[in-house]
XYZ file of C-alpha atoms in Angstrom:
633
model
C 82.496 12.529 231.590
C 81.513 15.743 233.626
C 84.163 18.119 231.122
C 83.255 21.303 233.062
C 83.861 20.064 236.660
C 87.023 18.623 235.535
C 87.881 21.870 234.183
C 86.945 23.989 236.691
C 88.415 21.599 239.514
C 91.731 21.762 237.596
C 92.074 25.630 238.038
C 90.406 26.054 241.791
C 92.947 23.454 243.021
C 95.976 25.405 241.286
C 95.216 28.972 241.627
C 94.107 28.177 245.449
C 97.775 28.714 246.491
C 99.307 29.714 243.038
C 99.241 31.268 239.931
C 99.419 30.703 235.922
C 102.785 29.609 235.884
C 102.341 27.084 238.356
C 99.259 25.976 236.914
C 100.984 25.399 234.004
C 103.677 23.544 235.675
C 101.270 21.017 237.319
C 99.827 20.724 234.022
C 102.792 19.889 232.316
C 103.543 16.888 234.757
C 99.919 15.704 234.517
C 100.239 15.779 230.632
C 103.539 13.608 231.239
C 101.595 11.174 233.501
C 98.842 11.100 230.927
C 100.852 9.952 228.001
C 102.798 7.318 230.350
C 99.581 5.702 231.062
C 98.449 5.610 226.990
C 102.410 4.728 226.072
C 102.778 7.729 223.662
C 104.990 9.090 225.541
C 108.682 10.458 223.980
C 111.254 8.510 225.509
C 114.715 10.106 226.297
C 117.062 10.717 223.480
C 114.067 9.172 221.224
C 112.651 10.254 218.141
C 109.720 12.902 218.333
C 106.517 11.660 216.574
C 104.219 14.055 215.443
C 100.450 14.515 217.937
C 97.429 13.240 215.889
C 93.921 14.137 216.339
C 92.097 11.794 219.112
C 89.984 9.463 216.994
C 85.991 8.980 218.542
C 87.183 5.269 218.944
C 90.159 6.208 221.073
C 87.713 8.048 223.630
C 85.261 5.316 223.716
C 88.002 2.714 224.071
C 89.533 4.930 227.122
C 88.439 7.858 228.888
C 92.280 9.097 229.287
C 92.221 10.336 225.391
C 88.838 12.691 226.496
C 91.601 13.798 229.170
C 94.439 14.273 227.615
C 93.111 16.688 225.108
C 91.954 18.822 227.781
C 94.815 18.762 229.751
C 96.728 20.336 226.326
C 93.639 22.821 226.272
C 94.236 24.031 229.728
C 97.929 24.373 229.291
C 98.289 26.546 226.196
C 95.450 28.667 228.226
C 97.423 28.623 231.167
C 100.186 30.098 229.193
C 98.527 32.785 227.489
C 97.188 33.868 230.875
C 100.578 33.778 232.632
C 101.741 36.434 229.889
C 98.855 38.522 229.898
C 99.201 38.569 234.240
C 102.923 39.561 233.964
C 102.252 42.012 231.523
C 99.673 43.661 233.515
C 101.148 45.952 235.655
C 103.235 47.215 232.485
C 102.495 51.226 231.992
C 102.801 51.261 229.033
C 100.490 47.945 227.891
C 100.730 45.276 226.158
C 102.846 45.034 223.580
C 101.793 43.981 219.677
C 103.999 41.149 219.678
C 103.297 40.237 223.351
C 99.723 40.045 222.579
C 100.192 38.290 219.422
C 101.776 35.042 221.192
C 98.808 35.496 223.988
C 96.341 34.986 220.877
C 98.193 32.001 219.271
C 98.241 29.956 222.552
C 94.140 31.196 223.127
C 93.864 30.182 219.299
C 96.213 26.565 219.916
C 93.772 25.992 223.091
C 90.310 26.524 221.219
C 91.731 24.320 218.360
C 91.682 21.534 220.648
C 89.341 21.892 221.875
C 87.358 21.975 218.721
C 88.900 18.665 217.664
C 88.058 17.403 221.461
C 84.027 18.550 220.581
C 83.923 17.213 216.959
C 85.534 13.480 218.371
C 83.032 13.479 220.893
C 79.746 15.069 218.342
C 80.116 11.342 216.962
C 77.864 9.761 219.673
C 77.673 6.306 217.719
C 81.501 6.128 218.293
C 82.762 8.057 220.888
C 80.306 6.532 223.651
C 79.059 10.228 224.397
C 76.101 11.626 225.735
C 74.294 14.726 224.605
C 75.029 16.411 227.964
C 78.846 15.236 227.025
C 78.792 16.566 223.458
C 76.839 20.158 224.862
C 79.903 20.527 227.124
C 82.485 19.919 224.954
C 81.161 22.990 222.380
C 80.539 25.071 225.579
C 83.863 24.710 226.555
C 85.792 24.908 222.987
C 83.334 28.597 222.654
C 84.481 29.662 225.726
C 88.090 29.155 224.808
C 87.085 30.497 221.260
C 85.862 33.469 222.599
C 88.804 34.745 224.680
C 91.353 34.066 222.113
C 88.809 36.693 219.977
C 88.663 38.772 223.115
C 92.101 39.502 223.399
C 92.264 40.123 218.866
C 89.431 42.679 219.753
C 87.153 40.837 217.273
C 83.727 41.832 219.017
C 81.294 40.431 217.176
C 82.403 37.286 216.811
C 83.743 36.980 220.585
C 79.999 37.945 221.171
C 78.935 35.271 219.318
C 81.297 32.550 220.887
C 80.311 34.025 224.466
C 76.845 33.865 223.372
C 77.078 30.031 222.588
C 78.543 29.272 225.809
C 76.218 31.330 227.837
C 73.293 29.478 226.444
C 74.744 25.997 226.544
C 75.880 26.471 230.209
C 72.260 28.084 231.007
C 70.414 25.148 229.706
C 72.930 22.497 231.212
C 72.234 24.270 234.227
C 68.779 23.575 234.592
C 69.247 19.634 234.301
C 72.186 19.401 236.137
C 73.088 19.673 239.897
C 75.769 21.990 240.712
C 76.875 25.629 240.921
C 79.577 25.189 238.656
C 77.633 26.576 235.588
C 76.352 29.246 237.229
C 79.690 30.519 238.556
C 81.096 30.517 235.315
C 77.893 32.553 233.813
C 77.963 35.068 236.647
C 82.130 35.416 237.411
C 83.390 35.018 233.245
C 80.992 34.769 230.635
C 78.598 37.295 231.654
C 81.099 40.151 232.003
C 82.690 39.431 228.802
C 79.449 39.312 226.763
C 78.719 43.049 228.517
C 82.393 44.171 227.690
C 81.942 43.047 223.986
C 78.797 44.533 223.962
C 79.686 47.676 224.846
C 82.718 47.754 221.876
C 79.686 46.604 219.652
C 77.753 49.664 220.266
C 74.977 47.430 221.474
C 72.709 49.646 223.872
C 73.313 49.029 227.764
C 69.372 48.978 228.396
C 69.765 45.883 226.367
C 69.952 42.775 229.208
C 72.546 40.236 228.395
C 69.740 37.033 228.216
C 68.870 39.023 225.001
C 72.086 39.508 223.977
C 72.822 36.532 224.089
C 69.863 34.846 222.364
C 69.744 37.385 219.897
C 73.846 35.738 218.960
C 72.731 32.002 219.644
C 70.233 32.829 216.910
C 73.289 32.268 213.879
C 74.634 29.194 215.379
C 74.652 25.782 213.122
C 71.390 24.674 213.219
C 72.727 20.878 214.688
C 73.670 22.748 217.960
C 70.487 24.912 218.296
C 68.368 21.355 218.014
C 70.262 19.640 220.901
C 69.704 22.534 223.021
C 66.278 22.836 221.900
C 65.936 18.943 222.910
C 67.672 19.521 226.530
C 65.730 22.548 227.399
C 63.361 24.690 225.325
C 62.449 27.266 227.405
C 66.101 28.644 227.377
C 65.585 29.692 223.631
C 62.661 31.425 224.477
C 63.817 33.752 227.621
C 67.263 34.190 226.491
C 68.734 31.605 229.316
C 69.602 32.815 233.097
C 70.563 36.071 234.887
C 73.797 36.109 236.927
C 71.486 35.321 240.298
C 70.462 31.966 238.514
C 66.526 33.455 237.560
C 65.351 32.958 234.108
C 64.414 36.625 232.864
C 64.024 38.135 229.855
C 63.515 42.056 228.439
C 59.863 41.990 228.972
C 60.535 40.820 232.871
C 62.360 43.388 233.743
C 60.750 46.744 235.282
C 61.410 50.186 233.332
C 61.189 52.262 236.262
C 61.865 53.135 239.854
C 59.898 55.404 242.556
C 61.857 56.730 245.231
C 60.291 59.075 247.547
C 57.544 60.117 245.461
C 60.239 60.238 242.173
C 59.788 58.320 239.905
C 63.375 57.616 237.391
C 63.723 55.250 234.575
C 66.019 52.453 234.446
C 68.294 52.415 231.820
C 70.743 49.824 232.753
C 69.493 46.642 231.971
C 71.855 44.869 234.754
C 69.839 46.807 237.001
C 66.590 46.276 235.791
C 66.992 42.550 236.494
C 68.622 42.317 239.671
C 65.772 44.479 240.709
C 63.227 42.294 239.235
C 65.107 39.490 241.067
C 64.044 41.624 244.484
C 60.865 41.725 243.497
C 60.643 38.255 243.474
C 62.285 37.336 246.272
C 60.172 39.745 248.227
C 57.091 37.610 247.288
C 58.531 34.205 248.751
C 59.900 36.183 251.695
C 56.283 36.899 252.046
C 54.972 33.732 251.511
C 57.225 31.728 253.531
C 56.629 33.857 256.724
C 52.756 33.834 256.336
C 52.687 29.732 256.368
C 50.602 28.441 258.747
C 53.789 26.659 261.016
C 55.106 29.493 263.129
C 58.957 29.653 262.764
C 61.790 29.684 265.232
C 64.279 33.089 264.632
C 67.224 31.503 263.215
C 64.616 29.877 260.612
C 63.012 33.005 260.108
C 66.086 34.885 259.718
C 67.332 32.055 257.131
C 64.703 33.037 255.248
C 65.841 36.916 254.649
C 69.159 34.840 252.436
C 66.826 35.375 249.019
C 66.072 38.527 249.003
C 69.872 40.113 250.678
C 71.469 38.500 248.008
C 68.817 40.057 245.146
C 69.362 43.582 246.698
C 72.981 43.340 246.651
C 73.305 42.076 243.430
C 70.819 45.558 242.976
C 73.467 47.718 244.335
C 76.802 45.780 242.492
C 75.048 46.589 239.284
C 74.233 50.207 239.965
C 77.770 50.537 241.272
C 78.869 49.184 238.203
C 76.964 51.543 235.878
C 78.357 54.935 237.863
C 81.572 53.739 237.729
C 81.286 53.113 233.848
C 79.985 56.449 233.323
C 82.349 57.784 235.495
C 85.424 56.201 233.276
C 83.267 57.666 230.281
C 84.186 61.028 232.016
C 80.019 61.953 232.165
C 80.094 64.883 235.341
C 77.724 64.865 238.045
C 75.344 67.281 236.512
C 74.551 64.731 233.845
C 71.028 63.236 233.688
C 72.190 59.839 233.610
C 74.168 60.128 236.389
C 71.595 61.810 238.502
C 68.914 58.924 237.436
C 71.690 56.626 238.732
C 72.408 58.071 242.272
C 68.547 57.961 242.854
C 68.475 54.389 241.998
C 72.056 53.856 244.045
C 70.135 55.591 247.170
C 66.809 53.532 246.533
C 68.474 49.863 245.980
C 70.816 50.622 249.233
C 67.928 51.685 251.417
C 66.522 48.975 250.173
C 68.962 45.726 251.226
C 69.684 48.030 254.391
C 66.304 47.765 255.257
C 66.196 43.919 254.651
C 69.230 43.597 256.344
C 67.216 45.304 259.690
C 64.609 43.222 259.199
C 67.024 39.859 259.412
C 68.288 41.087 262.974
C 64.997 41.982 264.010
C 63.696 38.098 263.479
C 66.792 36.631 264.809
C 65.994 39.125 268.136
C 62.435 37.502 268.581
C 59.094 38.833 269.386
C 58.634 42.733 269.770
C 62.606 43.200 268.848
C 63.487 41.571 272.070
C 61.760 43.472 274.728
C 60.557 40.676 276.351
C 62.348 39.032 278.888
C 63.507 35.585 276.654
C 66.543 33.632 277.251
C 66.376 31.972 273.698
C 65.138 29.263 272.321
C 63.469 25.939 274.309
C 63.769 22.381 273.103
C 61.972 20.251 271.783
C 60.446 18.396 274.545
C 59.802 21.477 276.148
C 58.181 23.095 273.219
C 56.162 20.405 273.071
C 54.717 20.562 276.449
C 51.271 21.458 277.910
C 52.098 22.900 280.682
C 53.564 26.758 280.064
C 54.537 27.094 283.390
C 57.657 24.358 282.787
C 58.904 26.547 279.898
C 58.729 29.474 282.204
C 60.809 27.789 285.095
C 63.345 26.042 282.718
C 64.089 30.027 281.137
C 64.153 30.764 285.080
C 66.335 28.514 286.250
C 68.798 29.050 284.056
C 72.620 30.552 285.204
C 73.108 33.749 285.406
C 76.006 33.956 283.150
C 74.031 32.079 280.020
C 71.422 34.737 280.865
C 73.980 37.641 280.266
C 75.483 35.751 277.785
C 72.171 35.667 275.544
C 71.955 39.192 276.493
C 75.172 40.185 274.863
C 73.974 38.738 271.621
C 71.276 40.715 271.406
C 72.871 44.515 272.011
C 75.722 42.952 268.831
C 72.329 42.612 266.917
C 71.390 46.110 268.094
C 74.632 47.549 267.481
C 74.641 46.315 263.574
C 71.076 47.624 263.509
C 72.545 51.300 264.612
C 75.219 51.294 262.318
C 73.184 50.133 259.315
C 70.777 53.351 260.015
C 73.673 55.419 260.273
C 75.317 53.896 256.913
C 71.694 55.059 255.818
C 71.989 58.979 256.395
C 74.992 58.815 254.438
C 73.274 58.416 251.097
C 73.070 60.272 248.816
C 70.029 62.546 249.284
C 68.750 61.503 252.407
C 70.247 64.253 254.698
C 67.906 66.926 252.626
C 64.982 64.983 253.552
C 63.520 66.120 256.407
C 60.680 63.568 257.120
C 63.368 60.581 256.219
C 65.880 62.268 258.372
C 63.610 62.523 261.164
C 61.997 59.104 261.418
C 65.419 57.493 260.588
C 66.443 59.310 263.536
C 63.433 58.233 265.498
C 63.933 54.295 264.663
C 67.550 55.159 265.987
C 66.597 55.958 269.204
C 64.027 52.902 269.116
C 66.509 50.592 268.964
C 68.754 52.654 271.185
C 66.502 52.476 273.876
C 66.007 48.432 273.412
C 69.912 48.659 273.503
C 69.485 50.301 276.622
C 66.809 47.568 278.583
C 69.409 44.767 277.355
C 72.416 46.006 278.937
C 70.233 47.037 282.391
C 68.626 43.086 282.335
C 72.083 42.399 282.448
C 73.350 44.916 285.038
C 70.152 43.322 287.127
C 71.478 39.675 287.249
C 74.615 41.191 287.948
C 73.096 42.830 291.154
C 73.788 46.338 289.912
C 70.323 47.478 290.453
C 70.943 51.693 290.259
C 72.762 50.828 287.062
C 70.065 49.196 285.804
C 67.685 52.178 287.141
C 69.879 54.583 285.130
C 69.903 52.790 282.010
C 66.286 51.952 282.499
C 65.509 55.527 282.750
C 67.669 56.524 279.813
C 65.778 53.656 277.609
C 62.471 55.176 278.826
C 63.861 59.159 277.731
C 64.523 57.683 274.431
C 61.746 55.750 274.106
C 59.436 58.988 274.709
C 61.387 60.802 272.168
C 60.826 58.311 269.198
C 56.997 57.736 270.915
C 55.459 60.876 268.466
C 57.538 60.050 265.397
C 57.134 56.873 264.869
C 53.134 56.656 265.854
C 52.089 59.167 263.558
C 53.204 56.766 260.449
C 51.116 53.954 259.868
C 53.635 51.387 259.051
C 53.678 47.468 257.549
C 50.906 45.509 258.092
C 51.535 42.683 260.413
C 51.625 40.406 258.066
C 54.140 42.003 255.584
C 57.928 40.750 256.938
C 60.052 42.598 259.242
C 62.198 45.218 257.618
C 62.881 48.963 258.754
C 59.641 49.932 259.199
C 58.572 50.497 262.969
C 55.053 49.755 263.740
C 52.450 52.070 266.435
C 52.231 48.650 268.449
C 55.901 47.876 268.427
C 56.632 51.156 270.215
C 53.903 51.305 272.248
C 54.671 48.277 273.805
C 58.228 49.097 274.307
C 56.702 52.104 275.733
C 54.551 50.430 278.303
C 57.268 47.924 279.238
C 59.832 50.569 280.035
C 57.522 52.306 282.095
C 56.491 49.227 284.722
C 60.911 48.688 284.380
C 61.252 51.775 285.757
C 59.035 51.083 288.628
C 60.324 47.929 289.374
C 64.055 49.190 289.292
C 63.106 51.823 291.390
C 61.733 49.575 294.197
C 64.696 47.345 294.115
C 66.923 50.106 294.676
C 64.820 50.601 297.235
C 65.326 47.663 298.990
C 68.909 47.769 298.413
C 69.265 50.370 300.078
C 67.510 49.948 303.452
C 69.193 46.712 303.040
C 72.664 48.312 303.690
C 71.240 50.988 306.148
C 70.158 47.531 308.478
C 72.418 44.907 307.321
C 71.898 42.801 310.944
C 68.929 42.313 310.074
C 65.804 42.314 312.760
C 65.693 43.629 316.453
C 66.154 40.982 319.874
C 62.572 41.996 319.891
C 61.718 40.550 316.892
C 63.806 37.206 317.095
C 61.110 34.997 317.901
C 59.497 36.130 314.307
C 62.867 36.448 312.440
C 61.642 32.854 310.908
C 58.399 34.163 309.327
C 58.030 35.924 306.451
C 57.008 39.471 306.348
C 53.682 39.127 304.904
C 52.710 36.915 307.385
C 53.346 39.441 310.286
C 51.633 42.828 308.172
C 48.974 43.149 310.959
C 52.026 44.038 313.520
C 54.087 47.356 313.390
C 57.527 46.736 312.832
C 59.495 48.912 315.831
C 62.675 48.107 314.356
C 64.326 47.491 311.123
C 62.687 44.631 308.717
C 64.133 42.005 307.486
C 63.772 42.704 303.792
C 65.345 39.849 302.608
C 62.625 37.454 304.253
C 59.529 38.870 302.554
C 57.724 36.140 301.021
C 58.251 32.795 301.104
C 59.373 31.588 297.644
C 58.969 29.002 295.895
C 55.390 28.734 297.949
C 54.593 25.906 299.442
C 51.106 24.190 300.477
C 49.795 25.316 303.995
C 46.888 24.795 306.304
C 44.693 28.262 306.999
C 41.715 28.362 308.795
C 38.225 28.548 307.288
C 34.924 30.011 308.717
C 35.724 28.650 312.345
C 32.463 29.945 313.860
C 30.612 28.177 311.707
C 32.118 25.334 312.312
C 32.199 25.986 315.472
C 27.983 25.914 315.959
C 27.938 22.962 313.286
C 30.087 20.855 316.175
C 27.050 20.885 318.423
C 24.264 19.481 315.615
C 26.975 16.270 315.189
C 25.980 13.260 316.604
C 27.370 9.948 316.040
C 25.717 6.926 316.284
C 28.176 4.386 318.178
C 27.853 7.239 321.278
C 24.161 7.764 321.161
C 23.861 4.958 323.651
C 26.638 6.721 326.223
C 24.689 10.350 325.269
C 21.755 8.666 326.537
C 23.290 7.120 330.440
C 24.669 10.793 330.515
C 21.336 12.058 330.320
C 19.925 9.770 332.837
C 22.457 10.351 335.447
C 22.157 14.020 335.351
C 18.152 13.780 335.493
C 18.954 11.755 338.701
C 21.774 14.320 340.117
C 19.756 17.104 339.537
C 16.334 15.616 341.216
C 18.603 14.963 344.494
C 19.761 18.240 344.607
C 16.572 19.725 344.214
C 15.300 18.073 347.478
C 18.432 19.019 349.528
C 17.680 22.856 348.333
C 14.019 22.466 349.307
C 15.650 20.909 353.283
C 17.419 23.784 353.496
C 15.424 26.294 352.380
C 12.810 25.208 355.160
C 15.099 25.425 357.506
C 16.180 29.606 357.012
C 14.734 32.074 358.274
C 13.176 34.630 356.138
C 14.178 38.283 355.971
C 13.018 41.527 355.422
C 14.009 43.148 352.168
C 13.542 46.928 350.760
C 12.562 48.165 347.819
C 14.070 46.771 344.593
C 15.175 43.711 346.579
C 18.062 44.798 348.105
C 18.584 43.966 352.096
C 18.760 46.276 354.947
């Protein structure tokens, strides 16, 4: 029959884009349309017949009865809240008899639905379920318990609260849906804490144990069926307003803060910080698994635990501004206990919040040179040298784009460490000052190597020098700070904490940047001090690259923008030619050995003949007379 969706739909749809009265309105017109369809409505100028109770049979016969009830609920509530909202504003309150006609239409509301939750606690005849009959009673407490809520009756609006806290806890376990926690965390939850606090019940208290503490003298009946939907919400007191079951013995006692230990006396806050606890510990089991994550996973994963501080720091703000409407002074203990915990819980979600931007940066907070994420098919490859040509080839302006991301991410990093020095108590710490102010310049300097990547693809290369340099100045500045801490391990997740290896490596990085920006400054500029180019001289070698022509001395101006040739290309060099060159005379081949051997013979005849023609002529000469060493006269 789904009572508390119904419910809850019915109000979200009117108060999107109106108020009580118009609720009320629409619900007067849907009361008409209900009766029309069951033909008890009053005609025109017809005689009035008194409303009787909705018999179980009715409901089972037709589901409009189970409606129609809680469409009169909702209306008599929607008129008692109209009043109170137009009385609000009044200086001088609410009046007696004002507040008396709020109370009758809370007390005409509950009444129904009552009678709505006894039809329907006849299963046999009504057709009902047990989930059906649990939200009936949930829903006729909660109206129950406001109508005693605005007579001031605090114990027994504690006790109606109670019931629906613990119904809507259990029901909330079985079934899907946020709608029972919403109403725990946004209605029920503050009321039981208001009602409390008229009861003289302690604060430390938490309000699970309130509650089950007030469950414990309901009718036994109702205690059974929620016994039989869920038993373990009678034994930790139900749900805390972040949806984790916690009791009084869950809850820590106590909170260190900068070697100070305080005790926690709000029992709001020692939940929520419980809560952070836990979350911490799947934050830290997530990231260890063994499948490495991509950022926006990884930073998807920080949800858990930003919530769980928050909800930390709501509840601390909550208790200072009760003890401030107490009128307890600054110089109280309980309020000093509480602005240690309201600096501790703050520096605590600020630091998770860091720690999101730093995973949705990447690897080493974005130092390296990565243009996001690749897909799937690339991912997947072997090869890493496609990855590393597909981040390559990409535009320039998706480049810059990606860029610009990351200094917003650095920016909101900045501002959260400045949002940090203005706690309370963290200005008179020197060693927190200092190392806040050293992470500052950390991620200043990162700031820094973004914007001159981006002045680079621009073609702004002494920009990018300057901002290079300025990244490198800071970077040497945080350098002794932040290496004399040890840090998280590696395998704790990413919060505030800066790590000896993080800024080291930024360190190193900067310092081959600044080289590299140098040199193409450099080149820029004997670029424009030649911008024809090579000498006539040279024109015959304009076409090869420079390091191909490194054994001859440039007499004019280089070509600098013909250096290398990129991307390279496959070539033919030569290799050992002189050995090669004696191998080429030990090669023989054996379809010429029969030609090597006629040119053998024919020079074995040439040279015999012209052996005997030398012989001829040397008889013929006449022979002379020679000095010493052979030399004629």
């Amino acid at each position: 029959m789904d009572i508390t969706k119904l419910v809850v739909s019915l109000r979200e749809k009117a108060l999107l884009y109106g108020d009580y009265g118009t609720y009320r309105s629409q619900l007067a017109g849907k009361l008409l349309n209900s009766r029309k369809k069951l033909a008890i409505a009053t005609k025109n100028r017809g005689k009035f017949h008194p409303r009787t109770h909705v018999a179980p049979e009715q409901i089972a016969e037709n589901h409009e009865y189970l409606r129609l009830q809680l469409l009169t609920a909702e209306r008599a509530w929607a008129h008692a809240m109209s009043m109170k909202a137009s009385h609000s504003a009044d200086t001088k309150g609410t009046s007696s008899k004002t507040r008396s006609h709020i109370v009758s239409r809370l007390d005409k509301a509950a009444r129904t639905a009552e009678d709505l939750a006894g039809a329907l606690a006849q299963g046999s005849l009504s057709g009902a379920t047990p989930i059906d009959i649990l939200e009936a009673r949930a829903y006729a407490a909660l109206l129950r318990g406001a109508a005693q809520f605005e007579s001031q009756a605090w114990a027994s609006c504690l006790k109606s609260y109670s019931i629906a806290r613990v119904i809507y806890s259990a029901l909330s376990t079985s079934v899907k849906g946020d709608v029972f926690k919403d109403l725990l965390s946004e209605t029920i939850d503050p009321s039981i804490r208001y009602a409390a606090y008229q009861a003289t019940i302690p604060r430390t208290e938490p309000i699970p144990t309130i509650a089950h503490n007030a469950f414990a003298h309901a009718d036994p009946e109702l205690i059974d069926r929620v016994r039989t939907l869920n038993p373990d919400v009678l034994e930790h007191g139900g749900l805390d307003a972040t949806g984790t079951s916690l009791g009084a013995e869950g809850a820590p006692t106590s909170l260190t803060w900068r070697g100070r230990e305080v005790k926690i006396e709000d029992a709001a806050i020692a939940v929520a910080w419980a809560s952070v606890g836990t979350a911490k510990s799947r934050l830290t089991e997530r990231l260890s698994s063994a499948r490495p994550l991509q950022p926006k996973d990884m930073a998807a994963a920080y949800d858990d635990i930003l919530i769980a501080s928050q909800d930390a720091v709501d509840a601390t703000k909550q208790a200072i501004d009760e003890l401030k409407s107490e009128g307890v002074t600054q110089s109280d203990p309980r309020m000093q206990s509480l602005q240690i915990t309201r600096t501790a819980v703050n520096f605590e979600m600020i630091s998770w919040r860091i720690g999101r931007n730093r995973a949705l940066i990447g690897q080493h907070d974005g130092a390296q040179l990565d243009f996001g994420e690749a897909s799937k098919a690339t991912t997947q490859a072997k090869d890493h040298h496609h990855v590393t040509d597909a981040h390559r080839n990409e535009a320039p302006g998706r480049q810059i784009a990606k860029l610009k991301e990351k200094v917003v991410l650095y920016d909101g990093t900045l501002q959260s460490l400045e949002s940090i020095i203005e706690l309370p108590g963290v200005a008179n710490d020197q060693e927190l000052s200092g190392r806040l102010e050293a992470t500052s310049e950390y991620f200043t300097a990162l700031k820094c190597l973004a914007l001159s990547r981006s002045h680079s693809i621009a073609g702004n290369a002494v920009s990018a020098l300057a901002l290079v340099r300025h990244a490198l100045d800071k970077c040497r500045e945080a350098l002794p700070v932040l290496s004399s801490g040890g840090g998280d391990k590696k395998s704790s997740p990413r919060n505030i904490s800066i790590t000896k290896d993080d800024v080291r490596f930024l360190h190193n990085l900067l310092s081959g940047e600044l080289q590299r920006s140098r040199a193409l400054v450099e080149i820029q500029s004997l670029t424009k001090l030649s911008p024809k180019g090579p000498t006539a001289g040279q024109a015959a070698d304009s076409s090869r690259p420079l390091i191909s022509q490194l054994s001859n001395y440039p007499s004019g101006a280089v070509d600098l923008k013909n250096i290398v040739v990129y991307p390279p290309h496959v070539e033919s060099v030569p290799v050992k030619p002189l050995f090669l060159d004696v191998a080429w005379n030990y090669i023989d081949y054996p379809d010429k050995q029969a030609q090597h051997q006629q040119q053998q013979q024919q020079s074995g005849s040439r040279d015999r003949t012209t052996a005997q023609d030398k012989s001829a002529a040397d008889s013929d000469v006449k022979p002379q007379k020679r000095g010493w060493f052979g030399f004629g006269r």
